JSON list of C-alpha atoms in Angstrom, two decimals:
[
{"chain": "A", "resi": 177, "resn": "UNK", "atom": "CA", "xyz": [69.67, 71.60, 173.86]},
{"chain": "A", "resi": 178, "resn": "UNK", "atom": "CA", "xyz": [68.67, 71.91, 170.22]},
{"chain": "A", "resi": 179, "resn": "UNK", "atom": "CA", "xyz": [71.46, 71.72, 167.73]},
{"chain": "A", "resi": 180, "resn": "UNK", "atom": "CA", "xyz": [72.26, 74.83, 165.74]},
{"chain": "A", "resi": 181, "resn": "UNK", "atom": "CA", "xyz": [71.37, 74.51, 162.10]},
{"chain": "A", "resi": 182, "resn": "UNK", "atom": "CA", "xyz": [74.27, 75.82, 160.06]},
{"chain": "A", "resi": 183, "resn": "UNK", "atom": "CA", "xyz": [73.39, 77.51, 156.78]},
{"chain": "A", "resi": 184, "resn": "UNK", "atom": "CA", "xyz": [74.46, 75.55, 153.76]},
{"chain": "A", "resi": 185, "resn": "UNK", "atom": "CA", "xyz": [77.01, 77.47, 151.73]},
{"chain": "A", "resi": 186, "resn": "UNK", "atom": "CA", "xyz": [76.72, 77.01, 148.01]},
{"chain": "A", "resi": 187, "resn": "UNK", "atom": "CA", "xyz": [80.04, 76.74, 146.23]},
{"chain": "A", "resi": 188, "resn": "UNK", "atom": "CA", "xyz": [80.11, 78.22, 142.79]},
{"chain": "A", "resi": 189, "resn": "UNK", "atom": "CA", "xyz": [80.91, 75.53, 140.22]},
{"chain": "A", "resi": 190, "resn": "UNK", "atom": "CA", "xyz": [83.53, 76.36, 137.65]},
{"chain": "A", "resi": 191, "resn": "UNK", "atom": "CA", "xyz": [82.06, 77.24, 134.28]},
{"chain": "A", "resi": 192, "resn": "UNK", "atom": "CA", "xyz": [82.81, 74.78, 131.57]},
{"chain": "A", "resi": 193, "resn": "UNK", "atom": "CA", "xyz": [83.28, 75.49, 127.94]},
{"chain": "A", "resi": 194, "resn": "UNK", "atom": "CA", "xyz": [83.85, 79.03, 126.79]},
{"chain": "A", "resi": 195, "resn": "UNK", "atom": "CA", "xyz": [84.48, 81.23, 129.79]},
{"chain": "A", "resi": 196, "resn": "UNK", "atom": "CA", "xyz": [85.96, 84.65, 129.95]},
{"chain": "A", "resi": 197, "resn": "UNK", "atom": "CA", "xyz": [88.80, 84.96, 127.47]},
{"chain": "A", "resi": 198, "resn": "UNK", "atom": "CA", "xyz": [91.75, 86.38, 129.32]},
{"chain": "A", "resi": 199, "resn": "UNK", "atom": "CA", "xyz": [94.44, 88.09, 127.34]},
{"chain": "A", "resi": 200, "resn": "UNK", "atom": "CA", "xyz": [92.29, 88.41, 124.26]},
{"chain": "A", "resi": 201, "resn": "UNK", "atom": "CA", "xyz": [91.18, 91.89, 123.22]},
{"chain": "A", "resi": 202, "resn": "UNK", "atom": "CA", "xyz": [87.49, 92.48, 122.65]},
{"chain": "A", "resi": 203, "resn": "UNK", "atom": "CA", "xyz": [86.09, 93.23, 119.23]},
{"chain": "A", "resi": 204, "resn": "UNK", "atom": "CA", "xyz": [85.75, 96.91, 120.12]},
{"chain": "A", "resi": 205, "resn": "UNK", "atom": "CA", "xyz": [89.39, 97.08, 121.14]},
{"chain": "A", "resi": 206, "resn": "UNK", "atom": "CA", "xyz": [90.40, 95.37, 117.92]},
{"chain": "A", "resi": 207, "resn": "UNK", "atom": "CA", "xyz": [88.37, 97.80, 115.82]},
{"chain": "A", "resi": 208, "resn": "UNK", "atom": "CA", "xyz": [89.83, 100.81, 117.60]},
{"chain": "A", "resi": 209, "resn": "UNK", "atom": "CA", "xyz": [93.38, 99.46, 117.45]},
{"chain": "A", "resi": 210, "resn": "UNK", "atom": "CA", "xyz": [93.96, 100.83, 113.96]},
{"chain": "A", "resi": 211, "resn": "UNK", "atom": "CA", "xyz": [92.28, 104.17, 114.62]},
{"chain": "A", "resi": 212, "resn": "UNK", "atom": "CA", "xyz": [95.54, 105.87, 115.49]},
{"chain": "A", "resi": 213, "resn": "UNK", "atom": "CA", "xyz": [97.46, 104.64, 112.43]},
{"chain": "A", "resi": 214, "resn": "UNK", "atom": "CA", "xyz": [98.41, 107.23, 109.83]},
{"chain": "A", "resi": 215, "resn": "UNK", "atom": "CA", "xyz": [96.33, 107.20, 106.66]},
{"chain": "A", "resi": 216, "resn": "UNK", "atom": "CA", "xyz": [99.35, 107.10, 104.36]},
{"chain": "A", "resi": 217, "resn": "UNK", "atom": "CA", "xyz": [100.80, 103.98, 106.01]},
{"chain": "A", "resi": 218, "resn": "UNK", "atom": "CA", "xyz": [101.96, 101.36, 103.51]},
{"chain": "A", "resi": 219, "resn": "UNK", "atom": "CA", "xyz": [100.33, 97.95, 103.89]},
{"chain": "A", "resi": 220, "resn": "UNK", "atom": "CA", "xyz": [102.11, 94.74, 102.99]},
{"chain": "A", "resi": 221, "resn": "UNK", "atom": "CA", "xyz": [100.47, 91.46, 101.95]},
{"chain": "A", "resi": 222, "resn": "UNK", "atom": "CA", "xyz": [102.04, 88.09, 101.14]},
{"chain": "A", "resi": 223, "resn": "UNK", "atom": "CA", "xyz": [100.37, 86.74, 98.01]},
{"chain": "A", "resi": 224, "resn": "UNK", "atom": "CA", "xyz": [102.25, 83.49, 97.52]},
{"chain": "A", "resi": 225, "resn": "UNK", "atom": "CA", "xyz": [105.20, 81.57, 98.96]},
{"chain": "A", "resi": 226, "resn": "UNK", "atom": "CA", "xyz": [106.91, 78.93, 96.84]},
{"chain": "A", "resi": 227, "resn": "UNK", "atom": "CA", "xyz": [109.46, 76.33, 97.90]},
{"chain": "A", "resi": 228, "resn": "UNK", "atom": "CA", "xyz": [111.98, 74.90, 95.46]},
{"chain": "A", "resi": 229, "resn": "UNK", "atom": "CA", "xyz": [114.49, 72.11, 96.05]},
{"chain": "A", "resi": 230, "resn": "UNK", "atom": "CA", "xyz": [117.91, 71.52, 94.52]},
{"chain": "A", "resi": 231, "resn": "UNK", "atom": "CA", "xyz": [119.36, 67.99, 94.71]},
{"chain": "A", "resi": 232, "resn": "UNK", "atom": "CA", "xyz": [123.01, 68.04, 95.81]},
{"chain": "A", "resi": 233, "resn": "UNK", "atom": "CA", "xyz": [125.45, 65.38, 96.91]},
{"chain": "A", "resi": 234, "resn": "UNK", "atom": "CA", "xyz": [124.43, 65.51, 100.57]},
{"chain": "A", "resi": 235, "resn": "UNK", "atom": "CA", "xyz": [120.68, 65.61, 99.93]},
{"chain": "A", "resi": 236, "resn": "UNK", "atom": "CA", "xyz": [118.29, 68.38, 98.95]},
{"chain": "A", "resi": 237, "resn": "UNK", "atom": "CA", "xyz": [118.80, 72.09, 99.44]},
{"chain": "A", "resi": 238, "resn": "UNK", "atom": "CA", "xyz": [115.62, 74.18, 99.79]},
{"chain": "A", "resi": 239, "resn": "UNK", "atom": "CA", "xyz": [115.09, 77.80, 98.84]},
{"chain": "A", "resi": 240, "resn": "UNK", "atom": "CA", "xyz": [112.00, 79.98, 99.11]},
{"chain": "A", "resi": 241, "resn": "UNK", "atom": "CA", "xyz": [110.47, 82.73, 97.01]},
{"chain": "A", "resi": 242, "resn": "UNK", "atom": "CA", "xyz": [107.78, 85.11, 98.29]},
{"chain": "A", "resi": 243, "resn": "UNK", "atom": "CA", "xyz": [105.51, 87.32, 96.19]},
{"chain": "A", "resi": 244, "resn": "UNK", "atom": "CA", "xyz": [104.38, 90.45, 98.03]},
{"chain": "A", "resi": 245, "resn": "UNK", "atom": "CA", "xyz": [102.17, 93.40, 97.21]},
{"chain": "A", "resi": 246, "resn": "UNK", "atom": "CA", "xyz": [102.43, 96.73, 99.01]},
{"chain": "A", "resi": 247, "resn": "UNK", "atom": "CA", "xyz": [100.29, 99.84, 98.76]},
{"chain": "A", "resi": 248, "resn": "UNK", "atom": "CA", "xyz": [99.09, 102.92, 100.61]},
{"chain": "A", "resi": 249, "resn": "UNK", "atom": "CA", "xyz": [95.38, 102.39, 99.71]},
{"chain": "A", "resi": 250, "resn": "UNK", "atom": "CA", "xyz": [95.44, 105.80, 98.03]},
{"chain": "A", "resi": 251, "resn": "UNK", "atom": "CA", "xyz": [96.42, 104.91, 94.48]},
{"chain": "A", "resi": 252, "resn": "UNK", "atom": "CA", "xyz": [99.99, 103.64, 94.93]},
{"chain": "A", "resi": 253, "resn": "UNK", "atom": "CA", "xyz": [100.81, 99.94, 94.66]},
{"chain": "A", "resi": 254, "resn": "UNK", "atom": "CA", "xyz": [103.84, 97.76, 93.93]},
{"chain": "A", "resi": 255, "resn": "UNK", "atom": "CA", "xyz": [104.84, 94.10, 93.49]},
{"chain": "A", "resi": 256, "resn": "UNK", "atom": "CA", "xyz": [108.00, 92.37, 94.65]},
{"chain": "A", "resi": 257, "resn": "UNK", "atom": "CA", "xyz": [109.40, 88.84, 94.41]},
{"chain": "A", "resi": 258, "resn": "UNK", "atom": "CA", "xyz": [112.01, 87.98, 97.04]},
{"chain": "A", "resi": 259, "resn": "UNK", "atom": "CA", "xyz": [114.16, 84.85, 97.08]},
{"chain": "A", "resi": 260, "resn": "UNK", "atom": "CA", "xyz": [116.21, 83.50, 99.99]},
{"chain": "A", "resi": 261, "resn": "UNK", "atom": "CA", "xyz": [117.11, 80.39, 101.92]},
{"chain": "A", "resi": 262, "resn": "UNK", "atom": "CA", "xyz": [114.60, 81.24, 104.67]},
{"chain": "A", "resi": 263, "resn": "UNK", "atom": "CA", "xyz": [110.96, 82.30, 104.45]},
{"chain": "A", "resi": 264, "resn": "UNK", "atom": "CA", "xyz": [111.44, 85.39, 106.63]},
{"chain": "A", "resi": 265, "resn": "UNK", "atom": "CA", "xyz": [114.34, 86.63, 104.50]},
{"chain": "A", "resi": 266, "resn": "UNK", "atom": "CA", "xyz": [112.37, 86.04, 101.30]},
{"chain": "A", "resi": 267, "resn": "UNK", "atom": "CA", "xyz": [109.43, 88.05, 102.64]},
{"chain": "A", "resi": 268, "resn": "UNK", "atom": "CA", "xyz": [111.72, 90.88, 103.75]},
{"chain": "A", "resi": 269, "resn": "UNK", "atom": "CA", "xyz": [113.42, 91.05, 100.34]},
{"chain": "A", "resi": 270, "resn": "UNK", "atom": "CA", "xyz": [110.08, 90.93, 98.54]},
{"chain": "A", "resi": 271, "resn": "UNK", "atom": "CA", "xyz": [108.77, 93.83, 100.63]},
{"chain": "A", "resi": 272, "resn": "UNK", "atom": "CA", "xyz": [111.84, 95.93, 99.88]},
{"chain": "A", "resi": 273, "resn": "UNK", "atom": "CA", "xyz": [111.60, 95.25, 96.14]},
{"chain": "A", "resi": 274, "resn": "UNK", "atom": "CA", "xyz": [107.87, 96.01, 96.13]},
{"chain": "A", "resi": 275, "resn": "UNK", "atom": "CA", "xyz": [108.41, 99.37, 97.86]},
{"chain": "A", "resi": 276, "resn": "UNK", "atom": "CA", "xyz": [111.04, 100.32, 95.29]},
{"chain": "A", "resi": 277, "resn": "UNK", "atom": "CA", "xyz": [108.68, 99.45, 92.40]},
{"chain": "A", "resi": 278, "resn": "UNK", "atom": "CA", "xyz": [105.57, 101.28, 93.60]},
{"chain": "A", "resi": 279, "resn": "UNK", "atom": "CA", "xyz": [103.59, 103.06, 90.87]},
{"chain": "A", "resi": 280, "resn": "UNK", "atom": "CA", "xyz": [100.66, 105.48, 90.95]},
{"chain": "A", "resi": 281, "resn": "UNK", "atom": "CA", "xyz": [97.39, 104.55, 89.29]},
{"chain": "A", "resi": 282, "resn": "UNK", "atom": "CA", "xyz": [94.32, 106.56, 88.30]},
{"chain": "A", "resi": 283, "resn": "UNK", "atom": "CA", "xyz": [91.16, 105.92, 90.33]},
{"chain": "A", "resi": 284, "resn": "UNK", "atom": "CA", "xyz": [87.66, 107.31, 90.10]},
{"chain": "A", "resi": 285, "resn": "UNK", "atom": "CA", "xyz": [86.54, 107.47, 93.70]},
{"chain": "A", "resi": 286, "resn": "UNK", "atom": "CA", "xyz": [86.57, 103.94, 95.09]},
{"chain": "A", "resi": 287, "resn": "UNK", "atom": "CA", "xyz": [86.40, 102.18, 91.71]},
{"chain": "A", "resi": 288, "resn": "UNK", "atom": "CA", "xyz": [88.17, 102.10, 88.35]},
{"chain": "A", "resi": 289, "resn": "UNK", "atom": "CA", "xyz": [87.31, 104.75, 85.73]},
{"chain": "A", "resi": 290, "resn": "UNK", "atom": "CA", "xyz": [86.65, 102.33, 82.86]},
{"chain": "A", "resi": 291, "resn": "UNK", "atom": "CA", "xyz": [86.81, 98.69, 81.79]},
{"chain": "A", "resi": 292, "resn": "UNK", "atom": "CA", "xyz": [90.25, 97.29, 81.07]},
{"chain": "A", "resi": 293, "resn": "UNK", "atom": "CA", "xyz": [91.80, 93.95, 80.08]},
{"chain": "A", "resi": 294, "resn": "UNK", "atom": "CA", "xyz": [95.45, 93.05, 80.64]},
{"chain": "A", "resi": 295, "resn": "UNK", "atom": "CA", "xyz": [97.58, 90.04, 79.70]},
{"chain": "A", "resi": 296, "resn": "UNK", "atom": "CA", "xyz": [100.82, 88.78, 81.18]},
{"chain": "A", "resi": 297, "resn": "UNK", "atom": "CA", "xyz": [102.14, 85.49, 79.82]},
{"chain": "A", "resi": 298, "resn": "UNK", "atom": "CA", "xyz": [99.25, 83.05, 80.27]},
{"chain": "A", "resi": 299, "resn": "UNK", "atom": "CA", "xyz": [97.28, 85.24, 82.68]},
{"chain": "A", "resi": 300, "resn": "UNK", "atom": "CA", "xyz": [94.43, 87.47, 81.51]},
{"chain": "A", "resi": 301, "resn": "UNK", "atom": "CA", "xyz": [92.59, 89.78, 83.92]},
{"chain": "A", "resi": 302, "resn": "UNK", "atom": "CA", "xyz": [89.42, 91.80, 83.31]},
{"chain": "A", "resi": 303, "resn": "UNK", "atom": "CA", "xyz": [88.43, 94.78, 85.50]},
{"chain": "A", "resi": 304, "resn": "UNK", "atom": "CA", "xyz": [85.10, 96.62, 85.33]},
{"chain": "A", "resi": 305, "resn": "UNK", "atom": "CA", "xyz": [83.75, 99.59, 87.29]},
{"chain": "A", "resi": 306, "resn": "UNK", "atom": "CA", "xyz": [81.13, 98.89, 89.95]},
{"chain": "A", "resi": 307, "resn": "UNK", "atom": "CA", "xyz": [78.55, 100.96, 91.80]},
{"chain": "A", "resi": 308, "resn": "UNK", "atom": "CA", "xyz": [79.22, 101.99, 95.42]},
{"chain": "A", "resi": 309, "resn": "UNK", "atom": "CA", "xyz": [78.60, 99.20, 97.89]},
{"chain": "A", "resi": 310, "resn": "UNK", "atom": "CA", "xyz": [79.40, 96.39, 95.48]},
{"chain": "A", "resi": 311, "resn": "UNK", "atom": "CA", "xyz": [82.70, 95.49, 97.11]},
{"chain": "A", "resi": 312, "resn": "UNK", "atom": "CA", "xyz": [85.65, 93.74, 95.49]},
{"chain": "A", "resi": 313, "resn": "UNK", "atom": "CA", "xyz": [84.44, 90.79, 93.40]},
{"chain": "A", "resi": 314, "resn": "UNK", "atom": "CA", "xyz": [87.75, 89.03, 92.78]},
{"chain": "A", "resi": 315, "resn": "UNK", "atom": "CA", "xyz": [89.94, 86.08, 93.66]},
{"chain": "A", "resi": 316, "resn": "UNK", "atom": "CA", "xyz": [92.52, 86.21, 96.42]},
{"chain": "A", "resi": 317, "resn": "UNK", "atom": "CA", "xyz": [95.44, 87.26, 94.19]},
{"chain": "A", "resi": 318, "resn": "UNK", "atom": "CA", "xyz": [93.56, 89.98, 92.32]},
{"chain": "A", "resi": 319, "resn": "UNK", "atom": "CA", "xyz": [91.91, 91.10, 95.55]},
{"chain": "A", "resi": 320, "resn": "UNK", "atom": "CA", "xyz": [95.26, 91.59, 97.29]},
{"chain": "A", "resi": 321, "resn": "UNK", "atom": "CA", "xyz": [96.46, 93.95, 94.55]},
{"chain": "A", "resi": 322, "resn": "UNK", "atom": "CA", "xyz": [93.18, 95.89, 94.33]},
{"chain": "A", "resi": 323, "resn": "UNK", "atom": "CA", "xyz": [92.87, 96.34, 98.10]},
{"chain": "A", "resi": 324, "resn": "UNK", "atom": "CA", "xyz": [96.44, 97.59, 98.38]},
{"chain": "A", "resi": 325, "resn": "UNK", "atom": "CA", "xyz": [95.72, 100.14, 95.65]},
{"chain": "A", "resi": 326, "resn": "UNK", "atom": "CA", "xyz": [92.69, 101.49, 97.54]},
{"chain": "A", "resi": 327, "resn": "UNK", "atom": "CA", "xyz": [89.92, 100.12, 95.31]},
{"chain": "A", "resi": 328, "resn": "UNK", "atom": "CA", "xyz": [86.74, 99.16, 97.20]},
{"chain": "A", "resi": 329, "resn": "UNK", "atom": "CA", "xyz": [84.17, 98.57, 94.43]},
{"chain": "A", "resi": 330, "resn": "UNK", "atom": "CA", "xyz": [85.12, 96.62, 91.31]},
{"chain": "A", "resi": 331, "resn": "UNK", "atom": "CA", "xyz": [84.13, 93.61, 89.21]},
{"chain": "A", "resi": 332, "resn": "UNK", "atom": "CA", "xyz": [86.95, 91.37, 88.02]},
{"chain": "A", "resi": 333, "resn": "UNK", "atom": "CA", "xyz": [87.53, 88.05, 86.33]},
{"chain": "A", "resi": 334, "resn": "UNK", "atom": "CA", "xyz": [90.68, 86.00, 85.77]},
{"chain": "A", "resi": 335, "resn": "UNK", "atom": "CA", "xyz": [90.36, 84.46, 82.32]},
{"chain": "A", "resi": 336, "resn": "UNK", "atom": "CA", "xyz": [93.67, 82.66, 81.88]},
{"chain": "A", "resi": 337, "resn": "UNK", "atom": "CA", "xyz": [96.39, 81.03, 83.94]},
{"chain": "A", "resi": 338, "resn": "UNK", "atom": "CA", "xyz": [96.02, 80.66, 87.70]},
{"chain": "A", "resi": 339, "resn": "UNK", "atom": "CA", "xyz": [99.72, 81.24, 88.36]},
{"chain": "A", "resi": 340, "resn": "UNK", "atom": "CA", "xyz": [99.79, 83.73, 91.24]},
{"chain": "A", "resi": 341, "resn": "UNK", "atom": "CA", "xyz": [102.79, 85.71, 89.96]},
{"chain": "A", "resi": 342, "resn": "UNK", "atom": "CA", "xyz": [101.38, 86.10, 86.44]},
{"chain": "A", "resi": 343, "resn": "UNK", "atom": "CA", "xyz": [97.88, 86.98, 87.71]},
{"chain": "A", "resi": 344, "resn": "UNK", "atom": "CA", "xyz": [99.29, 89.63, 90.06]},
{"chain": "A", "resi": 345, "resn": "UNK", "atom": "CA", "xyz": [101.42, 91.17, 87.29]},
{"chain": "A", "resi": 346, "resn": "UNK", "atom": "CA", "xyz": [98.47, 91.14, 84.89]},
{"chain": "A", "resi": 347, "resn": "UNK", "atom": "CA", "xyz": [96.35, 92.91, 87.51]},
{"chain": "A", "resi": 348, "resn": "UNK", "atom": "CA", "xyz": [99.02, 95.55, 88.06]},
{"chain": "A", "resi": 349, "resn": "UNK", "atom": "CA", "xyz": [99.30, 96.00, 84.29]},
{"chain": "A", "resi": 350, "resn": "UNK", "atom": "CA", "xyz": [95.55, 96.54, 84.07]},
{"chain": "A", "resi": 351, "resn": "UNK", "atom": "CA", "xyz": [95.70, 99.19, 86.79]},
{"chain": "A", "resi": 352, "resn": "UNK", "atom": "CA", "xyz": [98.52, 100.99, 84.98]},
{"chain": "A", "resi": 353, "resn": "UNK", "atom": "CA", "xyz": [96.35, 101.22, 81.83]},
{"chain": "A", "resi": 354, "resn": "UNK", "atom": "CA", "xyz": [93.65, 103.20, 83.64]},
{"chain": "A", "resi": 355, "resn": "UNK", "atom": "CA", "xyz": [93.27, 106.82, 82.57]},
{"chain": "A", "resi": 356, "resn": "UNK", "atom": "CA", "xyz": [90.92, 109.56, 83.69]},
{"chain": "A", "resi": 357, "resn": "UNK", "atom": "CA", "xyz": [88.95, 111.63, 81.23]},
{"chain": "A", "resi": 358, "resn": "UNK", "atom": "CA", "xyz": [90.72, 114.80, 82.35]},
{"chain": "A", "resi": 359, "resn": "UNK", "atom": "CA", "xyz": [94.11, 113.26, 81.53]},
{"chain": "A", "resi": 360, "resn": "UNK", "atom": "CA", "xyz": [92.95, 112.13, 78.08]},
{"chain": "A", "resi": 361, "resn": "UNK", "atom": "CA", "xyz": [91.58, 115.58, 77.20]},
{"chain": "A", "resi": 362, "resn": "UNK", "atom": "CA", "xyz": [94.69, 117.26, 78.51]},
{"chain": "A", "resi": 363, "resn": "UNK", "atom": "CA", "xyz": [96.95, 114.98, 76.49]},
{"chain": "A", "resi": 364, "resn": "UNK", "atom": "CA", "xyz": [95.04, 115.74, 73.29]},
{"chain": "A", "resi": 365, "resn": "UNK", "atom": "CA", "xyz": [95.00, 119.46, 73.92]},
{"chain": "A", "resi": 366, "resn": "UNK", "atom": "CA", "xyz": [91.22, 119.64, 74.18]},
{"chain": "A", "resi": 367, "resn": "UNK", "atom": "CA", "xyz": [89.13, 121.70, 76.56]},
{"chain": "A", "resi": 368, "resn": "UNK", "atom": "CA", "xyz": [87.20, 119.65, 79.10]},
{"chain": "A", "resi": 369, "resn": "UNK", "atom": "CA", "xyz": [83.48, 120.20, 78.65]},
{"chain": "A", "resi": 370, "resn": "UNK", "atom": "CA", "xyz": [81.07, 120.07, 81.56]},
{"chain": "A", "resi": 371, "resn": "UNK", "atom": "CA", "xyz": [77.79, 118.16, 81.45]},
{"chain": "A", "resi": 372, "resn": "UNK", "atom": "CA", "xyz": [75.72, 121.34, 80.95]},
{"chain": "A", "resi": 373, "resn": "UNK", "atom": "CA", "xyz": [77.85, 122.41, 77.97]},
{"chain": "A", "resi": 374, "resn": "UNK", "atom": "CA", "xyz": [77.54, 118.96, 76.42]},
{"chain": "A", "resi": 375, "resn": "UNK", "atom": "CA", "xyz": [73.74, 119.03, 76.87]},
{"chain": "A", "resi": 376, "resn": "UNK", "atom": "CA", "xyz": [73.45, 122.48, 75.25]},
{"chain": "A", "resi": 377, "resn": "UNK", "atom": "CA", "xyz": [75.58, 121.36, 72.28]},
{"chain": "A", "resi": 378, "resn": "UNK", "atom": "CA", "xyz": [73.44, 118.25, 71.80]}
]
């Protein structure tokens, strides 16, 4: 009696390397995660965390300071420096101080209305307007302040000290110097002329 030939069952081998990532959201889910957030939500960024040590009888006692920048990406931005014995407490204090010190700045669309230079101690920051699509050409400290303020196209250069606190304060000082043409005319009591009126006068 001929023996029955049993079909060979192929067992699937486990995939090595990068398989399906469980528990990790896809890129589409990540992009759509912030779709439901309100537009006027205040963002918070940690610019720099510093650790200092004090030598005491029993050893060294550490304390932390955190520099934070907050903004609503619509022309309001603030800086805060928090100090505490723990990093989390320093960040929390810095965020509270930054929210209390928020100021409004003048923007022209997604860029700055004119060129400006600001100094703070050894730091010197230059900001220049840029055409749409340029992006933020800046270092990490200047970029954090500009992004929180809502600027998307700008050219910048840090010309002095690299101290994060001084650079951030110089950048905020430069933003506070910005003025729109309408505000300048209004402050001088002049009537704002349109482009057609200026061309006819010329």
